[in-house]
């Protein structure tokens, strides 16, 4: 069976002065799927979206969206896509209904058809009660839902969601997730960039990890998790002094280092030590026995499949932004400067 790709890029390059934002990026997103694009700040995620949505021309390489070359016929590409960016693009001084009707006119969806589609989307995104309020009175989640509604006015074949839930509270984030799931179920292809790894785990059929402008790793969430093995984590009892707590954490890290052969990660706020365990013969009872023999005061221990956070940490060799340290790692390694868009 031949796979049809809604998004296909080969060797995309993009420079901003001396900064290489994209360095030969390859992407392949099958029709009707959700592709999660992950990567640290400056990895090239937003630059890739800007190229694929015709907002920025690549310096080299090719990209097809809905089968159309983004550089040869950008106008045709724009008719096929919807885009929701990191920041809501609605007019704060217009009502929700006025915003959608304005976008409908700009998209040449005029008259009764445009008004009907605007009202349909207001209801779909639970904005009917607030439809005639000016958008500046909306919460962040409401503004983001209105922005998403605007991107769906023309029923796009491909929807680009560039960090759509950045800064939202959990309730608003779940509403966006529900909308994305519904769209995917109806056959819309979605390319989702996000820094929330749980978001990609919840929504994506496939994941691409971008690092320094290239697709460094790809696979389903399950495949990426299986690639790095299980994750051993222990929670330590609280010690009376900071020095005693540090000693216990270092001792736990030593045990995990010896049992797993992987560099442990310490989270001092949570009093945890964890490490990737690639040996399938390693068991939780053995871990607990070794910790007990080393005198490490443990209140909980687990040996489980890794989260995407741990996959990200392992595969990109970076910290994930929480208060965690890699034992013996010293200062974070400096990567080449990237364009942060």
GROMACS .gro file of C-alpha atoms in nm:
model
  341
    1UNK     CA    1   0.000   0.000   0.000
    2UNK     CA    2   0.144   0.336  -0.105
    3UNK     CA    3   0.160   0.605   0.162
    4UNK     CA    4   0.040   0.950   0.061
    5UNK     CA    5   0.220   1.231   0.241
    6UNK     CA    6   0.046   1.555   0.333
    7UNK     CA    7   0.381   1.713   0.425
    8UNK     CA    8   0.706   1.606   0.265
    9UNK     CA    9   1.037   1.791   0.286
   10UNK     CA   10   1.387   1.695   0.182
   11UNK     CA   11   1.708   1.874   0.272
   12UNK     CA   12   1.551   2.201   0.389
   13UNK     CA   13   1.811   2.466   0.464
   14UNK     CA   14   1.755   2.811   0.612
   15UNK     CA   15   2.005   3.071   0.725
   16UNK     CA   16   1.959   3.394   0.915
   17UNK     CA   17   2.290   3.568   0.867
   18UNK     CA   18   2.553   3.340   1.018
   19UNK     CA   19   2.293   3.130   1.197
   20UNK     CA   20   2.188   2.803   1.033
   21UNK     CA   21   1.833   2.747   1.155
   22UNK     CA   22   1.765   2.443   0.932
   23UNK     CA   23   2.045   2.209   0.827
   24UNK     CA   24   1.897   1.959   0.585
   25UNK     CA   25   1.562   1.892   0.751
   26UNK     CA   26   1.368   1.590   0.623
   27UNK     CA   27   1.003   1.541   0.721
   28UNK     CA   28   0.735   1.300   0.603
   29UNK     CA   29   0.385   1.330   0.748
   30UNK     CA   30   0.129   1.081   0.620
   31UNK     CA   31  -0.218   1.205   0.533
   32UNK     CA   32  -0.470   1.192   0.815
   33UNK     CA   33  -0.211   1.160   1.092
   34UNK     CA   34  -0.083   1.382   1.373
   35UNK     CA   35   0.293   1.441   1.365
   36UNK     CA   36   0.449   1.588   1.678
   37UNK     CA   37   0.765   1.791   1.617
   38UNK     CA   38   0.971   1.827   1.934
   39UNK     CA   39   1.296   1.998   2.008
   40UNK     CA   40   1.468   2.239   2.245
   41UNK     CA   41   1.443   2.614   2.202
   42UNK     CA   42   1.627   2.720   1.888
   43UNK     CA   43   1.621   2.372   1.732
   44UNK     CA   44   1.442   2.501   1.421
   45UNK     CA   45   1.080   2.396   1.488
   46UNK     CA   46   0.916   2.731   1.420
   47UNK     CA   47   1.146   2.804   1.126
   48UNK     CA   48   1.035   2.474   0.973
   49UNK     CA   49   0.669   2.571   1.019
   50UNK     CA   50   0.732   2.911   0.860
   51UNK     CA   51   0.888   2.745   0.555
   52UNK     CA   52   0.610   2.487   0.523
   53UNK     CA   53   0.340   2.753   0.554
   54UNK     CA   54   0.509   2.976   0.290
   55UNK     CA   55   0.595   3.254   0.536
   56UNK     CA   56   0.968   3.204   0.480
   57UNK     CA   57   1.142   3.078   0.167
   58UNK     CA   58   1.403   2.804   0.217
   59UNK     CA   59   1.759   2.859   0.101
   60UNK     CA   60   1.784   2.501  -0.025
   61UNK     CA   61   1.585   2.180  -0.034
   62UNK     CA   62   1.227   2.105  -0.135
   63UNK     CA   63   0.896   2.094   0.050
   64UNK     CA   64   0.554   1.974  -0.062
   65UNK     CA   65   0.236   2.045   0.134
   66UNK     CA   66  -0.080   1.871   0.011
   67UNK     CA   67   0.128   1.773  -0.291
   68UNK     CA   68   0.210   2.137  -0.382
   69UNK     CA   69   0.560   2.285  -0.385
   70UNK     CA   70   0.576   2.564  -0.126
   71UNK     CA   71   0.814   2.777  -0.334
   72UNK     CA   72   0.660   2.726  -0.678
   73UNK     CA   73   0.296   2.783  -0.585
   74UNK     CA   74   0.270   2.933  -0.235
   75UNK     CA   75  -0.079   3.073  -0.299
   76UNK     CA   76  -0.213   2.725  -0.372
   77UNK     CA   77  -0.048   2.592  -0.054
   78UNK     CA   78  -0.212   2.863   0.154
   79UNK     CA   79  -0.553   2.760   0.023
   80UNK     CA   80  -0.493   2.409   0.157
   81UNK     CA   81  -0.370   2.486   0.506
   82UNK     CA   82  -0.466   2.636   0.841
   83UNK     CA   83  -0.218   2.780   1.089
   84UNK     CA   84  -0.242   2.848   1.460
   85UNK     CA   85   0.073   3.007   1.599
   86UNK     CA   86   0.221   3.052   1.943
   87UNK     CA   87   0.024   3.373   1.998
   88UNK     CA   88  -0.343   3.429   1.916
   89UNK     CA   89  -0.378   3.653   1.610
   90UNK     CA   90  -0.730   3.777   1.680
   91UNK     CA   91  -0.825   4.146   1.691
   92UNK     CA   92  -0.878   4.239   2.055
   93UNK     CA   93  -1.122   4.519   1.973
   94UNK     CA   94  -1.358   4.299   1.770
   95UNK     CA   95  -1.603   4.050   1.913
   96UNK     CA   96  -1.546   3.679   1.865
   97UNK     CA   97  -1.815   3.668   1.600
   98UNK     CA   98  -1.674   3.974   1.420
   99UNK     CA   99  -1.327   3.820   1.421
  100UNK     CA  100  -1.444   3.503   1.253
  101UNK     CA  101  -1.657   3.686   0.998
  102UNK     CA  102  -1.362   3.913   0.916
  103UNK     CA  103  -1.135   3.613   0.862
  104UNK     CA  104  -1.407   3.448   0.653
  105UNK     CA  105  -1.419   3.752   0.422
  106UNK     CA  106  -1.039   3.759   0.394
  107UNK     CA  107  -1.052   3.391   0.298
  108UNK     CA  108  -1.318   3.468   0.035
  109UNK     CA  109  -1.588   3.288   0.229
  110UNK     CA  110  -1.848   3.560   0.199
  111UNK     CA  111  -2.216   3.621   0.265
  112UNK     CA  112  -2.442   3.366   0.429
  113UNK     CA  113  -2.187   3.086   0.389
  114UNK     CA  114  -1.923   3.281   0.586
  115UNK     CA  115  -2.166   3.379   0.861
  116UNK     CA  116  -2.293   3.023   0.895
  117UNK     CA  117  -1.941   2.881   0.914
  118UNK     CA  118  -1.843   3.139   1.178
  119UNK     CA  119  -2.146   3.052   1.391
  120UNK     CA  120  -2.075   2.679   1.350
  121UNK     CA  121  -1.720   2.721   1.477
  122UNK     CA  122  -1.824   2.942   1.767
  123UNK     CA  123  -2.051   2.662   1.883
  124UNK     CA  124  -1.794   2.392   1.817
  125UNK     CA  125  -1.536   2.567   2.034
  126UNK     CA  126  -1.784   2.656   2.310
  127UNK     CA  127  -1.765   3.029   2.241
  128UNK     CA  128  -2.130   3.098   2.156
  129UNK     CA  129  -2.208   3.262   2.492
  130UNK     CA  130  -1.910   3.496   2.449
  131UNK     CA  131  -1.951   3.548   2.073
  132UNK     CA  132  -2.062   3.912   2.104
  133UNK     CA  133  -1.804   4.016   2.363
  134UNK     CA  134  -1.487   4.191   2.246
  135UNK     CA  135  -1.192   3.954   2.237
  136UNK     CA  136  -0.985   4.156   2.486
  137UNK     CA  137  -1.225   4.034   2.756
  138UNK     CA  138  -1.149   3.670   2.669
  139UNK     CA  139  -0.923   3.449   2.877
  140UNK     CA  140  -0.605   3.315   2.719
  141UNK     CA  141  -0.770   2.981   2.653
  142UNK     CA  142  -1.072   3.143   2.488
  143UNK     CA  143  -0.850   3.356   2.264
  144UNK     CA  144  -0.653   3.050   2.161
  145UNK     CA  145  -0.974   2.858   2.082
  146UNK     CA  146  -1.096   3.154   1.876
  147UNK     CA  147  -0.764   3.158   1.690
  148UNK     CA  148  -0.796   2.785   1.621
  149UNK     CA  149  -1.152   2.836   1.499
  150UNK     CA  150  -1.028   3.102   1.254
  151UNK     CA  151  -0.771   2.861   1.112
  152UNK     CA  152  -1.049   2.609   1.038
  153UNK     CA  153  -1.288   2.838   0.849
  154UNK     CA  154  -1.197   2.688   0.511
  155UNK     CA  155  -1.172   2.325   0.635
  156UNK     CA  156  -0.798   2.293   0.563
  157UNK     CA  157  -0.646   1.964   0.455
  158UNK     CA  158  -0.336   2.031   0.667
  159UNK     CA  159  -0.335   2.216   0.998
  160UNK     CA  160  -0.015   2.354   1.152
  161UNK     CA  161  -0.030   2.399   1.528
  162UNK     CA  162   0.282   2.583   1.644
  163UNK     CA  163   0.296   2.546   2.024
  164UNK     CA  164  -0.081   2.601   2.044
  165UNK     CA  165  -0.111   2.555   2.421
  166UNK     CA  166   0.191   2.755   2.531
  167UNK     CA  167   0.107   2.942   2.851
  168UNK     CA  168  -0.241   2.794   2.891
  169UNK     CA  169  -0.381   2.648   3.211
  170UNK     CA  170  -0.452   2.270   3.218
  171UNK     CA  171  -0.826   2.312   3.152
  172UNK     CA  172  -0.770   2.529   2.844
  173UNK     CA  173  -0.496   2.295   2.725
  174UNK     CA  174  -0.732   1.997   2.747
  175UNK     CA  175  -0.990   2.186   2.540
  176UNK     CA  176  -0.734   2.242   2.265
  177UNK     CA  177  -0.633   1.876   2.285
  178UNK     CA  178  -0.995   1.765   2.248
  179UNK     CA  179  -1.034   1.987   1.941
  180UNK     CA  180  -0.717   1.846   1.785
  181UNK     CA  181  -0.832   1.489   1.846
  182UNK     CA  182  -1.167   1.562   1.683
  183UNK     CA  183  -1.000   1.715   1.378
  184UNK     CA  184  -0.763   1.421   1.342
  185UNK     CA  185  -1.053   1.176   1.371
  186UNK     CA  186  -1.220   1.357   1.079
  187UNK     CA  187  -0.913   1.314   0.859
  188UNK     CA  188  -0.729   1.645   0.899
  189UNK     CA  189  -0.352   1.609   0.889
  190UNK     CA  190  -0.191   1.794   1.181
  191UNK     CA  191   0.169   1.899   1.227
  192UNK     CA  192   0.213   1.994   1.591
  193UNK     CA  193   0.518   2.164   1.735
  194UNK     CA  194   0.531   2.167   2.110
  195UNK     CA  195   0.759   2.184   2.412
  196UNK     CA  196   0.506   1.991   2.621
  197UNK     CA  197   0.613   1.631   2.579
  198UNK     CA  198   0.292   1.508   2.740
  199UNK     CA  199   0.105   1.691   2.464
  200UNK     CA  200   0.289   1.500   2.193
  201UNK     CA  201   0.241   1.175   2.383
  202UNK     CA  202  -0.134   1.241   2.403
  203UNK     CA  203  -0.191   1.352   2.044
  204UNK     CA  204   0.079   1.234   1.805
  205UNK     CA  205   0.079   0.925   1.587
  206UNK     CA  206   0.443   0.989   1.503
  207UNK     CA  207   0.709   1.208   1.659
  208UNK     CA  208   1.013   1.379   1.509
  209UNK     CA  209   1.283   1.506   1.743
  210UNK     CA  210   1.457   1.805   1.584
  211UNK     CA  211   1.796   1.906   1.713
  212UNK     CA  212   2.017   2.176   1.560
  213UNK     CA  213   1.802   2.205   1.249
  214UNK     CA  214   1.790   1.835   1.161
  215UNK     CA  215   1.552   1.547   1.225
  216UNK     CA  216   1.761   1.362   1.482
  217UNK     CA  217   1.513   1.086   1.574
  218UNK     CA  218   1.168   0.977   1.463
  219UNK     CA  219   0.912   0.709   1.543
  220UNK     CA  220   0.588   0.650   1.726
  221UNK     CA  221   0.582   0.742   2.097
  222UNK     CA  222   0.602   0.371   2.181
  223UNK     CA  223   0.897   0.314   1.946
  224UNK     CA  224   1.093   0.606   2.089
  225UNK     CA  225   1.029   0.487   2.443
  226UNK     CA  226   1.133   0.133   2.357
  227UNK     CA  227   1.454   0.262   2.205
  228UNK     CA  228   1.594   0.374   2.537
  229UNK     CA  229   1.470   0.093   2.764
  230UNK     CA  230   1.297   0.114   3.102
  231UNK     CA  231   1.343   0.393   3.353
  232UNK     CA  232   1.443   0.325   3.712
  233UNK     CA  233   1.353   0.596   3.961
  234UNK     CA  234   1.374   0.613   4.338
  235UNK     CA  235   1.224   0.867   4.578
  236UNK     CA  236   1.431   0.928   4.889
  237UNK     CA  237   1.312   0.998   5.240
  238UNK     CA  238   1.360   1.354   5.355
  239UNK     CA  239   1.683   1.407   5.548
  240UNK     CA  240   1.721   1.654   5.838
  241UNK     CA  241   1.988   1.862   5.664
  242UNK     CA  242   2.064   1.967   5.309
  243UNK     CA  243   2.407   1.806   5.328
  244UNK     CA  244   2.259   1.472   5.438
  245UNK     CA  245   2.007   1.490   5.155
  246UNK     CA  246   2.283   1.553   4.903
  247UNK     CA  247   2.482   1.259   5.037
  248UNK     CA  248   2.181   1.028   5.007
  249UNK     CA  249   2.112   1.142   4.651
  250UNK     CA  250   2.472   1.085   4.547
  251UNK     CA  251   2.464   0.738   4.706
  252UNK     CA  252   2.142   0.652   4.521
  253UNK     CA  253   2.297   0.776   4.197
  254UNK     CA  254   2.597   0.552   4.254
  255UNK     CA  255   2.375   0.246   4.293
  256UNK     CA  256   2.177   0.327   3.981
  257UNK     CA  257   2.493   0.398   3.785
  258UNK     CA  258   2.632   0.057   3.879
  259UNK     CA  259   2.310  -0.132   3.806
  260UNK     CA  260   2.214   0.040   3.480
  261UNK     CA  261   2.540   0.161   3.332
  262UNK     CA  262   2.365   0.489   3.250
  263UNK     CA  263   2.433   0.836   3.386
  264UNK     CA  264   2.175   0.905   3.659
  265UNK     CA  265   1.963   1.221   3.677
  266UNK     CA  266   1.902   1.385   4.013
  267UNK     CA  267   1.600   1.600   4.089
  268UNK     CA  268   1.668   1.772   4.417
  269UNK     CA  269   1.325   1.934   4.442
  270UNK     CA  270   1.152   1.597   4.418
  271UNK     CA  271   1.427   1.406   4.604
  272UNK     CA  272   1.458   1.158   4.318
  273UNK     CA  273   1.734   0.976   4.135
  274UNK     CA  274   1.664   0.808   3.805
  275UNK     CA  275   1.845   0.633   3.522
  276UNK     CA  276   1.768   0.452   3.197
  277UNK     CA  277   1.785   0.075   3.240
  278UNK     CA  278   1.859  -0.110   2.916
  279UNK     CA  279   1.919  -0.450   3.079
  280UNK     CA  280   1.587  -0.643   3.059
  281UNK     CA  281   1.707  -0.871   3.340
  282UNK     CA  282   1.719  -0.586   3.591
  283UNK     CA  283   1.432  -0.612   3.841
  284UNK     CA  284   1.281  -0.371   4.090
  285UNK     CA  285   1.351  -0.600   4.390
  286UNK     CA  286   1.721  -0.604   4.302
  287UNK     CA  287   1.728  -0.225   4.283
  288UNK     CA  288   1.561  -0.196   4.624
  289UNK     CA  289   1.800  -0.453   4.779
  290UNK     CA  290   2.107  -0.270   4.648
  291UNK     CA  291   1.980   0.065   4.773
  292UNK     CA  292   1.909  -0.086   5.115
  293UNK     CA  293   2.258  -0.238   5.126
  294UNK     CA  294   2.403   0.104   5.049
  295UNK     CA  295   2.202   0.260   5.333
  296UNK     CA  296   1.994   0.481   5.105
  297UNK     CA  297   1.663   0.581   5.274
  298UNK     CA  298   1.401   0.512   5.002
  299UNK     CA  299   1.026   0.577   5.033
  300UNK     CA  300   0.931   0.470   4.679
  301UNK     CA  301   1.088   0.301   4.378
  302UNK     CA  302   0.973   0.217   4.028
  303UNK     CA  303   1.092   0.048   3.711
  304UNK     CA  304   0.866   0.155   3.428
  305UNK     CA  305   0.852   0.253   3.062
  306UNK     CA  306   1.010   0.597   3.015
  307UNK     CA  307   0.809   0.913   2.967
  308UNK     CA  308   0.868   1.124   2.660
  309UNK     CA  309   1.050   1.371   2.886
  310UNK     CA  310   1.305   1.100   2.962
  311UNK     CA  311   1.323   1.000   2.596
  312UNK     CA  312   1.387   1.363   2.503
  313UNK     CA  313   1.657   1.397   2.768
  314UNK     CA  314   1.828   1.080   2.656
  315UNK     CA  315   1.806   1.121   2.280
  316UNK     CA  316   1.894   1.489   2.261
  317UNK     CA  317   2.137   1.477   2.555
  318UNK     CA  318   1.979   1.787   2.711
  319UNK     CA  319   1.803   1.868   3.032
  320UNK     CA  320   1.428   1.924   3.007
  321UNK     CA  321   1.407   2.246   3.203
  322UNK     CA  322   1.310   2.105   3.541
  323UNK     CA  323   1.537   2.127   3.844
  324UNK     CA  324   1.738   1.818   3.751
  325UNK     CA  325   2.110   1.753   3.711
  326UNK     CA  326   2.302   1.482   3.539
  327UNK     CA  327   2.552   1.340   3.785
  328UNK     CA  328   2.905   1.431   3.684
  329UNK     CA  329   2.786   1.626   3.383
  330UNK     CA  330   2.918   1.960   3.504
  331UNK     CA  331   2.801   2.265   3.314
  332UNK     CA  332   2.549   2.210   3.034
  333UNK     CA  333   2.715   2.160   2.700
  334UNK     CA  334   2.694   2.457   2.467
  335UNK     CA  335   2.552   2.388   2.124
  336UNK     CA  336   2.591   2.602   1.815
  337UNK     CA  337   2.377   2.914   1.831
  338UNK     CA  338   2.041   2.858   1.664
  339UNK     CA  339   1.771   3.089   1.542
  340UNK     CA  340   1.490   3.102   1.798
  341UNK     CA  341   1.168   3.184   1.618
   0.00000   0.00000   0.00000
